[in-house]
């Protein structure tokens, strides 16, 4: 907010949840709205493990967008159960839900989520994302077949990746939020700590660079985070489940880990706007995704 005058009686504030199956573009949309990469994005599902709030403050209102982990169908492991709990808790605490689907696709998982949303009190806006990937006729057919009768308060056709249609969503969001003073400082962009964000950026680099199956068994713990003159010193432990995975993360002659470190450092420097010195270690902890205790240690709290 650049306007120095305090917010008036017509100022709005509220919470908005982004929901949808993995990979539909929830994190991409949140980042597009914030104009900054806060929530990590990859082409692999289930990248977002914890709820993260992105706070957008303007002179009209303050909106807290909650980026949720995707609802996961095979909730056997402790981590999957945790992610389901977080996603469900989010439904109860919000003024509005943005339900994201992919243009041209309306599968079983989408239907299940749509059904769950029927029982929610908050209004639901449907966001058909990735319209850049489908032809216009196909898109119109998709909307006619799946959307028109479904009773959504609003429907948007957008491309979060290209920023198309995003401003329209923001405008309508503002109209449904209640009149209220802002809750967060105007310069606060998230509810998460800098350490959490740092771990996420390392995890993003790992997830992008590693073999298909591996990322799910990887997590990151920030051991050191301190400002030292003009340098931000970050020490990260990369936890894997097996020795073989440790070898993969490190790579031949340390090449893989070096690449991961470089990518993560660049993301961290962009996020914090500071020069970053990043150190990484790879350690083995068996079965951490199945263990509630280990999740707790990693900071997976609600
Ligand atoms: N072509 C296209 N790709 C997108 C769009 N939005 C997101 N993606 C891609 O879809 C993938 C999943 O996005 P992400 O935001 O992580 O999905 P989430 O799991 O719902 O948070 C990433 O590779 C994104 O770059 C879009 O509007 N168009
Ligand atoms: Mg995500």
mmCIF file of C-alpha atoms and ligand atoms in Angstrom:
data_model
loop_
_atom_site.group_PDB
_atom_site.id
_atom_site.type_symbol
_atom_site.label_atom_id
_atom_site.label_comp_id
_atom_site.label_asym_id
_atom_site.label_seq_id
_atom_site.Cartn_x
_atom_site.Cartn_y
_atom_site.Cartn_z
ATOM 1 C CA UNK A 1 0.000 0.000 0.000
ATOM 2 C CA UNK A 2 1.534 3.280 -1.081
ATOM 3 C CA UNK A 3 -1.392 5.395 0.082
ATOM 4 C CA UNK A 4 -0.444 6.867 3.486
ATOM 5 C CA UNK A 5 -4.036 7.513 4.571
ATOM 6 C CA UNK A 6 -5.503 4.855 6.873
ATOM 7 C CA UNK A 7 -8.034 2.415 5.417
ATOM 8 C CA UNK A 8 -11.616 3.709 5.390
ATOM 9 C CA UNK A 9 -14.936 2.058 6.216
ATOM 10 C CA UNK A 10 -15.159 0.493 2.781
ATOM 11 C CA UNK A 11 -11.901 -1.411 3.308
ATOM 12 C CA UNK A 12 -12.189 -5.185 2.955
ATOM 13 C CA UNK A 13 -10.398 -8.137 4.489
ATOM 14 C CA UNK A 14 -10.755 -11.886 4.227
ATOM 15 C CA UNK A 15 -9.412 -15.353 3.606
ATOM 16 C CA UNK A 16 -9.639 -17.129 0.257
ATOM 17 C CA UNK A 17 -8.702 -20.783 -0.257
ATOM 18 C CA UNK A 18 -7.202 -22.136 -3.460
ATOM 19 C CA UNK A 19 -8.322 -25.727 -3.870
ATOM 20 C CA UNK A 20 -8.097 -28.343 -6.590
ATOM 21 C CA UNK A 21 -6.350 -31.554 -7.439
ATOM 22 C CA UNK A 22 -2.553 -31.560 -7.689
ATOM 23 C CA UNK A 23 -0.978 -29.825 -10.663
ATOM 24 C CA UNK A 24 -3.931 -27.664 -11.740
ATOM 25 C CA UNK A 25 -1.948 -24.475 -11.046
ATOM 26 C CA UNK A 26 -2.928 -23.325 -7.547
ATOM 27 C CA UNK A 27 0.562 -22.205 -6.587
ATOM 28 C CA UNK A 28 1.108 -20.585 -9.977
ATOM 29 C CA UNK A 29 -2.102 -18.586 -9.553
ATOM 30 C CA UNK A 30 -1.160 -17.459 -6.072
ATOM 31 C CA UNK A 31 2.251 -16.311 -7.273
ATOM 32 C CA UNK A 32 0.649 -14.495 -10.221
ATOM 33 C CA UNK A 33 -1.679 -12.643 -7.858
ATOM 34 C CA UNK A 34 1.175 -11.717 -5.529
ATOM 35 C CA UNK A 35 3.488 -10.807 -8.410
ATOM 36 C CA UNK A 36 6.227 -12.826 -6.745
ATOM 37 C CA UNK A 37 7.245 -16.448 -6.415
ATOM 38 C CA UNK A 38 6.257 -17.394 -2.896
ATOM 39 C CA UNK A 39 4.744 -20.840 -3.282
ATOM 40 C CA UNK A 40 6.872 -23.350 -5.109
ATOM 41 C CA UNK A 41 5.779 -24.659 -8.488
ATOM 42 C CA UNK A 42 6.917 -27.705 -10.383
ATOM 43 C CA UNK A 43 5.467 -29.940 -13.059
ATOM 44 C CA UNK A 44 5.221 -32.733 -10.472
ATOM 45 C CA UNK A 45 2.099 -33.243 -8.345
ATOM 46 C CA UNK A 46 2.045 -32.666 -4.590
ATOM 47 C CA UNK A 47 4.777 -30.100 -4.544
ATOM 48 C CA UNK A 48 2.964 -28.019 -1.963
ATOM 49 C CA UNK A 49 2.984 -30.000 1.273
ATOM 50 C CA UNK A 50 1.840 -27.412 3.765
ATOM 51 C CA UNK A 51 -0.646 -24.611 3.678
ATOM 52 C CA UNK A 52 1.008 -21.317 2.868
ATOM 53 C CA UNK A 53 -0.661 -17.928 3.011
ATOM 54 C CA UNK A 54 0.056 -15.267 0.435
ATOM 55 C CA UNK A 55 -1.067 -11.808 1.547
ATOM 56 C CA UNK A 56 -2.087 -9.244 -1.042
ATOM 57 C CA UNK A 57 -2.603 -5.732 0.243
ATOM 58 C CA UNK A 58 -4.002 -2.925 -1.899
ATOM 59 C CA UNK A 59 -5.685 0.366 -1.103
ATOM 60 C CA UNK A 60 -9.088 -1.359 -1.401
ATOM 61 C CA UNK A 61 -8.493 -4.364 0.802
ATOM 62 C CA UNK A 62 -6.293 -7.115 2.093
ATOM 63 C CA UNK A 63 -6.753 -10.663 0.834
ATOM 64 C CA UNK A 64 -5.125 -13.698 2.392
ATOM 65 C CA UNK A 65 -4.860 -16.465 -0.184
ATOM 66 C CA UNK A 66 -4.350 -19.947 1.252
ATOM 67 C CA UNK A 67 -2.504 -22.276 -1.084
ATOM 68 C CA UNK A 68 -3.398 -25.779 0.041
ATOM 69 C CA UNK A 69 -1.772 -29.086 -0.693
ATOM 70 C CA UNK A 70 -3.829 -31.029 -3.243
ATOM 71 C CA UNK A 71 -6.291 -33.521 -1.855
ATOM 72 C CA UNK A 72 -4.693 -36.908 -2.252
ATOM 73 C CA UNK A 73 -6.646 -40.080 -2.834
ATOM 74 C CA UNK A 74 -4.357 -42.792 -1.437
ATOM 75 C CA UNK A 75 -4.009 -41.357 2.036
ATOM 76 C CA UNK A 76 -2.099 -44.230 3.570
ATOM 77 C CA UNK A 77 1.078 -42.606 4.624
ATOM 78 C CA UNK A 78 1.346 -40.117 7.454
ATOM 79 C CA UNK A 79 2.329 -37.358 5.040
ATOM 80 C CA UNK A 80 -0.702 -37.935 2.814
ATOM 81 C CA UNK A 81 -3.034 -37.987 5.790
ATOM 82 C CA UNK A 82 -1.485 -34.785 7.017
ATOM 83 C CA UNK A 83 -2.017 -33.113 3.643
ATOM 84 C CA UNK A 84 -5.687 -34.157 3.594
ATOM 85 C CA UNK A 85 -6.235 -32.766 7.074
ATOM 86 C CA UNK A 86 -4.752 -29.422 6.120
ATOM 87 C CA UNK A 87 -6.841 -29.178 2.960
ATOM 88 C CA UNK A 88 -10.082 -29.974 4.802
ATOM 89 C CA UNK A 89 -9.419 -27.606 7.704
ATOM 90 C CA UNK A 90 -8.915 -24.820 5.193
ATOM 91 C CA UNK A 91 -12.479 -25.149 3.828
ATOM 92 C CA UNK A 92 -13.954 -24.122 7.156
ATOM 93 C CA UNK A 93 -11.953 -20.981 7.763
ATOM 94 C CA UNK A 94 -12.495 -18.977 4.606
ATOM 95 C CA UNK A 95 -14.880 -16.398 3.129
ATOM 96 C CA UNK A 96 -14.458 -17.737 -0.398
ATOM 97 C CA UNK A 97 -13.083 -20.720 -2.283
ATOM 98 C CA UNK A 98 -11.343 -20.628 -5.637
ATOM 99 C CA UNK A 99 -11.754 -24.099 -7.126
ATOM 100 C CA UNK A 100 -9.200 -24.678 -9.870
ATOM 101 C CA UNK A 101 -9.516 -27.159 -12.711
ATOM 102 C CA UNK A 102 -7.565 -27.617 -15.915
ATOM 103 C CA UNK A 103 -9.178 -26.457 -19.150
ATOM 104 C CA UNK A 104 -10.476 -29.440 -21.085
ATOM 105 C CA UNK A 105 -10.170 -31.880 -18.193
ATOM 106 C CA UNK A 106 -12.776 -32.761 -15.612
ATOM 107 C CA UNK A 107 -11.754 -36.058 -14.107
ATOM 108 C CA UNK A 108 -12.780 -38.193 -11.149
ATOM 109 C CA UNK A 109 -10.659 -36.254 -8.689
ATOM 110 C CA UNK A 110 -12.150 -32.944 -9.856
ATOM 111 C CA UNK A 111 -15.656 -34.384 -9.445
ATOM 112 C CA UNK A 112 -14.846 -35.588 -5.932
ATOM 113 C CA UNK A 113 -13.605 -32.168 -4.888
ATOM 114 C CA UNK A 114 -16.602 -30.452 -6.524
ATOM 115 C CA UNK A 115 -18.872 -32.753 -4.517
ATOM 116 C CA UNK A 116 -17.049 -31.982 -1.270
ATOM 117 C CA UNK A 117 -17.435 -28.278 -2.002
ATOM 118 C CA UNK A 118 -21.237 -28.600 -2.229
ATOM 119 C CA UNK A 119 -21.259 -29.017 1.539
ATOM 120 C CA UNK A 120 -19.207 -25.909 2.192
ATOM 121 C CA UNK A 121 -20.901 -22.687 3.283
ATOM 122 C CA UNK A 122 -18.538 -20.299 1.533
ATOM 123 C CA UNK A 123 -19.255 -19.307 -2.079
ATOM 124 C CA UNK A 124 -17.158 -21.082 -4.718
ATOM 125 C CA UNK A 125 -15.642 -19.450 -7.799
ATOM 126 C CA UNK A 126 -14.634 -21.912 -10.477
ATOM 127 C CA UNK A 127 -11.291 -21.094 -12.098
ATOM 128 C CA UNK A 128 -10.679 -22.922 -15.357
ATOM 129 C CA UNK A 129 -6.912 -22.610 -15.661
ATOM 130 C CA UNK A 130 -4.400 -23.308 -18.446
ATOM 131 C CA UNK A 131 -6.670 -21.955 -21.169
ATOM 132 C CA UNK A 132 -3.493 -21.311 -23.160
ATOM 133 C CA UNK A 133 -3.272 -25.075 -23.757
ATOM 134 C CA UNK A 134 -6.636 -25.645 -25.437
ATOM 135 C CA UNK A 135 -8.395 -24.354 -28.537
ATOM 136 C CA UNK A 136 -11.286 -21.958 -28.068
ATOM 137 C CA UNK A 137 -14.001 -24.324 -29.383
ATOM 138 C CA UNK A 138 -12.815 -27.078 -27.079
ATOM 139 C CA UNK A 139 -12.888 -24.667 -24.177
ATOM 140 C CA UNK A 140 -16.451 -23.561 -24.874
ATOM 141 C CA UNK A 141 -17.553 -27.182 -25.129
ATOM 142 C CA UNK A 142 -15.838 -27.962 -21.848
ATOM 143 C CA UNK A 143 -17.594 -25.120 -20.085
ATOM 144 C CA UNK A 144 -20.975 -26.084 -21.576
ATOM 145 C CA UNK A 145 -20.579 -29.743 -20.570
ATOM 146 C CA UNK A 146 -19.236 -29.380 -17.051
ATOM 147 C CA UNK A 147 -19.686 -25.970 -15.632
ATOM 148 C CA UNK A 148 -22.867 -24.208 -16.626
ATOM 149 C CA UNK A 149 -25.273 -26.175 -14.467
ATOM 150 C CA UNK A 150 -22.980 -26.651 -11.498
ATOM 151 C CA UNK A 151 -23.980 -23.615 -9.464
ATOM 152 C CA UNK A 152 -20.693 -21.790 -9.058
ATOM 153 C CA UNK A 153 -20.970 -18.171 -7.941
ATOM 154 C CA UNK A 154 -18.593 -17.126 -10.753
ATOM 155 C CA UNK A 155 -16.620 -18.829 -13.500
ATOM 156 C CA UNK A 156 -13.279 -17.570 -14.799
ATOM 157 C CA UNK A 157 -11.239 -18.729 -17.770
ATOM 158 C CA UNK A 158 -7.603 -17.929 -17.071
ATOM 159 C CA UNK A 159 -3.984 -18.704 -17.676
ATOM 160 C CA UNK A 160 -2.169 -18.312 -14.377
ATOM 161 C CA UNK A 161 1.127 -18.930 -16.143
ATOM 162 C CA UNK A 162 0.598 -16.033 -18.568
ATOM 163 C CA UNK A 163 -1.224 -13.847 -16.034
ATOM 164 C CA UNK A 164 -4.316 -13.810 -18.271
ATOM 165 C CA UNK A 165 -7.610 -13.222 -16.463
ATOM 166 C CA UNK A 166 -5.945 -12.957 -13.067
ATOM 167 C CA UNK A 167 -6.934 -9.318 -12.465
ATOM 168 C CA UNK A 168 -10.610 -10.213 -13.082
ATOM 169 C CA UNK A 169 -10.466 -12.818 -10.344
ATOM 170 C CA UNK A 170 -8.918 -10.343 -7.919
ATOM 171 C CA UNK A 171 -11.615 -7.785 -8.624
ATOM 172 C CA UNK A 172 -14.479 -10.235 -7.992
ATOM 173 C CA UNK A 173 -12.759 -11.623 -4.895
ATOM 174 C CA UNK A 174 -12.687 -8.162 -3.401
ATOM 175 C CA UNK A 175 -16.435 -7.715 -3.978
ATOM 176 C CA UNK A 176 -17.384 -10.708 -1.818
ATOM 177 C CA UNK A 177 -15.075 -10.058 1.131
ATOM 178 C CA UNK A 178 -16.540 -8.399 4.221
ATOM 179 C CA UNK A 179 -15.789 -4.829 5.214
ATOM 180 C CA UNK A 180 -13.040 -4.953 7.793
ATOM 181 C CA UNK A 181 -9.681 -3.502 8.752
ATOM 182 C CA UNK A 182 -6.549 -5.292 7.513
ATOM 183 C CA UNK A 183 -5.151 -7.919 9.847
ATOM 184 C CA UNK A 184 -1.558 -8.055 8.650
ATOM 185 C CA UNK A 185 1.026 -5.323 8.185
ATOM 186 C CA UNK A 186 0.888 -3.874 4.710
ATOM 187 C CA UNK A 187 4.379 -5.124 3.837
ATOM 188 C CA UNK A 188 3.865 -8.676 5.066
ATOM 189 C CA UNK A 189 3.479 -11.100 2.157
ATOM 190 C CA UNK A 190 3.153 -14.414 3.986
ATOM 191 C CA UNK A 191 2.454 -16.071 7.332
ATOM 192 C CA UNK A 192 5.488 -18.291 6.927
ATOM 193 C CA UNK A 193 8.944 -17.693 8.322
ATOM 194 C CA UNK A 194 11.977 -16.941 6.190
ATOM 195 C CA UNK A 195 13.391 -20.321 7.235
ATOM 196 C CA UNK A 196 10.314 -22.108 5.936
ATOM 197 C CA UNK A 197 10.504 -20.261 2.623
ATOM 198 C CA UNK A 198 14.209 -21.094 2.355
ATOM 199 C CA UNK A 199 13.502 -24.815 2.852
ATOM 200 C CA UNK A 200 10.787 -24.653 0.221
ATOM 201 C CA UNK A 201 13.108 -23.095 -2.379
ATOM 202 C CA UNK A 202 15.665 -25.864 -1.823
ATOM 203 C CA UNK A 203 12.892 -28.454 -2.106
ATOM 204 C CA UNK A 204 11.733 -26.902 -5.362
ATOM 205 C CA UNK A 205 15.211 -27.176 -6.867
ATOM 206 C CA UNK A 206 15.445 -30.797 -5.708
ATOM 207 C CA UNK A 207 12.041 -31.750 -7.047
ATOM 208 C CA UNK A 208 12.762 -30.256 -10.435
ATOM 209 C CA UNK A 209 16.156 -31.790 -10.912
ATOM 210 C CA UNK A 210 15.656 -35.273 -9.576
ATOM 211 C CA UNK A 211 14.319 -38.496 -10.970
ATOM 212 C CA UNK A 212 10.534 -39.029 -11.036
ATOM 213 C CA UNK A 213 10.131 -41.164 -7.926
ATOM 214 C CA UNK A 214 12.696 -39.600 -5.666
ATOM 215 C CA UNK A 215 11.264 -36.195 -4.719
ATOM 216 C CA UNK A 216 8.487 -37.629 -2.614
ATOM 217 C CA UNK A 217 11.082 -39.120 -0.284
ATOM 218 C CA UNK A 218 12.988 -35.888 0.132
ATOM 219 C CA UNK A 219 12.572 -33.103 2.626
ATOM 220 C CA UNK A 220 14.630 -30.136 3.685
ATOM 221 C CA UNK A 221 15.539 -28.821 7.111
ATOM 222 C CA UNK A 222 17.129 -25.401 7.553
ATOM 223 C CA UNK A 223 19.850 -25.699 10.127
ATOM 224 C CA UNK A 224 21.394 -22.299 9.812
ATOM 225 C CA UNK A 225 19.840 -18.975 8.816
ATOM 226 C CA UNK A 226 21.720 -15.838 9.728
ATOM 227 C CA UNK A 227 22.645 -12.480 8.328
ATOM 228 C CA UNK A 228 26.353 -11.825 8.301
ATOM 229 C CA UNK A 229 27.296 -8.323 7.070
ATOM 230 C CA UNK A 230 25.988 -8.258 3.466
ATOM 231 C CA UNK A 231 25.497 -11.987 3.246
ATOM 232 C CA UNK A 232 22.611 -14.253 4.145
ATOM 233 C CA UNK A 233 24.087 -17.569 5.304
ATOM 234 C CA UNK A 234 21.776 -20.541 4.916
ATOM 235 C CA UNK A 235 22.606 -24.138 5.840
ATOM 236 C CA UNK A 236 20.190 -26.812 4.596
ATOM 237 C CA UNK A 237 20.003 -30.529 5.366
ATOM 238 C CA UNK A 238 18.404 -32.596 2.620
ATOM 239 C CA UNK A 239 16.784 -35.659 4.214
ATOM 240 C CA UNK A 240 16.258 -38.797 2.134
ATOM 241 C CA UNK A 241 15.020 -42.267 3.062
ATOM 242 C CA UNK A 242 17.798 -44.472 1.695
ATOM 243 C CA UNK A 243 21.524 -44.468 0.947
ATOM 244 C CA UNK A 244 20.801 -45.083 -2.730
ATOM 245 C CA UNK A 245 18.751 -41.856 -2.801
ATOM 246 C CA UNK A 246 21.572 -39.995 -1.138
ATOM 247 C CA UNK A 247 23.851 -41.056 -3.993
ATOM 248 C CA UNK A 248 21.313 -39.793 -6.540
ATOM 249 C CA UNK A 249 20.931 -36.409 -4.841
ATOM 250 C CA UNK A 250 24.684 -35.927 -4.681
ATOM 251 C CA UNK A 251 25.315 -37.246 -8.187
ATOM 252 C CA UNK A 252 28.551 -38.159 -9.888
ATOM 253 C CA UNK A 253 31.357 -36.103 -8.384
ATOM 254 C CA UNK A 254 28.761 -33.990 -6.569
ATOM 255 C CA UNK A 255 27.470 -32.602 -9.843
ATOM 256 C CA UNK A 256 23.773 -33.005 -9.122
ATOM 257 C CA UNK A 257 23.929 -31.409 -5.676
ATOM 258 C CA UNK A 258 25.947 -28.536 -7.085
ATOM 259 C CA UNK A 259 23.244 -27.823 -9.675
ATOM 260 C CA UNK A 260 20.517 -28.039 -7.049
ATOM 261 C CA UNK A 261 22.462 -25.650 -4.813
ATOM 262 C CA UNK A 262 22.945 -23.148 -7.604
ATOM 263 C CA UNK A 263 19.279 -23.133 -8.599
ATOM 264 C CA UNK A 264 18.138 -22.852 -4.977
ATOM 265 C CA UNK A 265 20.562 -20.021 -4.256
ATOM 266 C CA UNK A 266 19.295 -18.026 -7.249
ATOM 267 C CA UNK A 267 15.690 -18.508 -6.105
ATOM 268 C CA UNK A 268 16.617 -17.461 -2.567
ATOM 269 C CA UNK A 269 18.400 -14.336 -3.755
ATOM 270 C CA UNK A 270 15.350 -13.388 -5.831
ATOM 271 C CA UNK A 271 13.005 -14.022 -2.911
ATOM 272 C CA UNK A 272 14.961 -12.211 -0.205
ATOM 273 C CA UNK A 273 16.648 -9.604 -2.396
ATOM 274 C CA UNK A 274 19.970 -10.334 -0.730
ATOM 275 C CA UNK A 275 23.198 -12.098 -1.543
ATOM 276 C CA UNK A 276 22.964 -15.676 -0.300
ATOM 277 C CA UNK A 277 25.599 -18.191 0.717
ATOM 278 C CA UNK A 278 23.976 -21.633 0.706
ATOM 279 C CA UNK A 279 25.482 -24.801 2.129
ATOM 280 C CA UNK A 280 23.779 -28.175 1.721
ATOM 281 C CA UNK A 281 24.234 -31.615 3.301
ATOM 282 C CA UNK A 282 22.459 -34.854 2.420
ATOM 283 C CA UNK A 283 21.456 -37.151 5.275
ATOM 284 C CA UNK A 284 19.503 -40.394 5.542
ATOM 285 C CA UNK A 285 16.479 -40.907 7.793
ATOM 286 C CA UNK A 286 14.555 -44.081 7.052
ATOM 287 C CA UNK A 287 10.793 -43.833 6.430
ATOM 288 C CA UNK A 288 10.348 -40.197 7.367
ATOM 289 C CA UNK A 289 7.137 -39.891 5.311
ATOM 290 C CA UNK A 290 5.520 -42.622 7.407
ATOM 291 C CA UNK A 291 6.516 -41.233 10.758
ATOM 292 C CA UNK A 292 4.487 -38.593 12.571
ATOM 293 C CA UNK A 293 7.420 -37.908 14.847
ATOM 294 C CA UNK A 294 9.734 -37.098 11.991
ATOM 295 C CA UNK A 295 7.089 -34.872 10.370
ATOM 296 C CA UNK A 296 6.886 -32.966 13.629
ATOM 297 C CA UNK A 297 10.637 -32.465 13.682
ATOM 298 C CA UNK A 298 10.532 -31.173 10.132
ATOM 299 C CA UNK A 299 8.060 -28.497 11.204
ATOM 300 C CA UNK A 300 4.908 -30.022 9.709
ATOM 301 C CA UNK A 301 2.580 -28.540 12.265
ATOM 302 C CA UNK A 302 -0.888 -27.194 11.652
HETATM 303 N N1 LIG B 1 0.416 -23.989 -19.766
HETATM 304 C C1 LIG B 1 0.121 -23.644 -18.508
HETATM 305 N N2 LIG B 1 0.738 -24.253 -17.490
HETATM 306 C C2 LIG B 1 0.425 -23.879 -16.225
HETATM 307 C C3 LIG B 1 -0.530 -22.864 -15.953
HETATM 308 N N3 LIG B 1 -0.619 -22.726 -14.610
HETATM 309 C C4 LIG B 1 0.238 -23.622 -14.074
HETATM 310 N N4 LIG B 1 0.873 -24.329 -15.040
HETATM 311 C C5 LIG B 1 1.876 -25.387 -14.861
HETATM 312 O O1 LIG B 1 1.276 -26.501 -14.230
HETATM 313 C C6 LIG B 1 2.215 -27.135 -13.348
HETATM 314 C C7 LIG B 1 1.647 -27.238 -11.940
HETATM 315 O O2 LIG B 1 1.500 -25.949 -11.399
HETATM 316 P P1 LIG B 1 1.383 -25.708 -9.825
HETATM 317 O O3 LIG B 1 1.102 -24.260 -9.644
HETATM 318 O O4 LIG B 1 2.566 -26.274 -9.111
HETATM 319 O O5 LIG B 1 0.096 -26.598 -9.488
HETATM 320 P P2 LIG B 1 -0.537 -26.953 -8.049
HETATM 321 O O6 LIG B 1 -0.092 -28.348 -7.754
HETATM 322 O O7 LIG B 1 -2.012 -26.884 -8.249
HETATM 323 O O8 LIG B 1 -0.021 -25.933 -7.065
HETATM 324 C C8 LIG B 1 3.504 -26.321 -13.433
HETATM 325 O O9 LIG B 1 4.363 -26.933 -14.360
HETATM 326 C C9 LIG B 1 3.008 -24.973 -13.950
HETATM 327 O O10 LIG B 1 3.997 -24.259 -14.656
HETATM 328 C C10 LIG B 1 -1.162 -22.208 -17.081
HETATM 329 O O11 LIG B 1 -1.987 -21.302 -16.966
HETATM 330 N N5 LIG B 1 -0.781 -22.653 -18.319
HETATM 331 MG MG1 LIG B 2 1.070 -26.183 -5.376
#
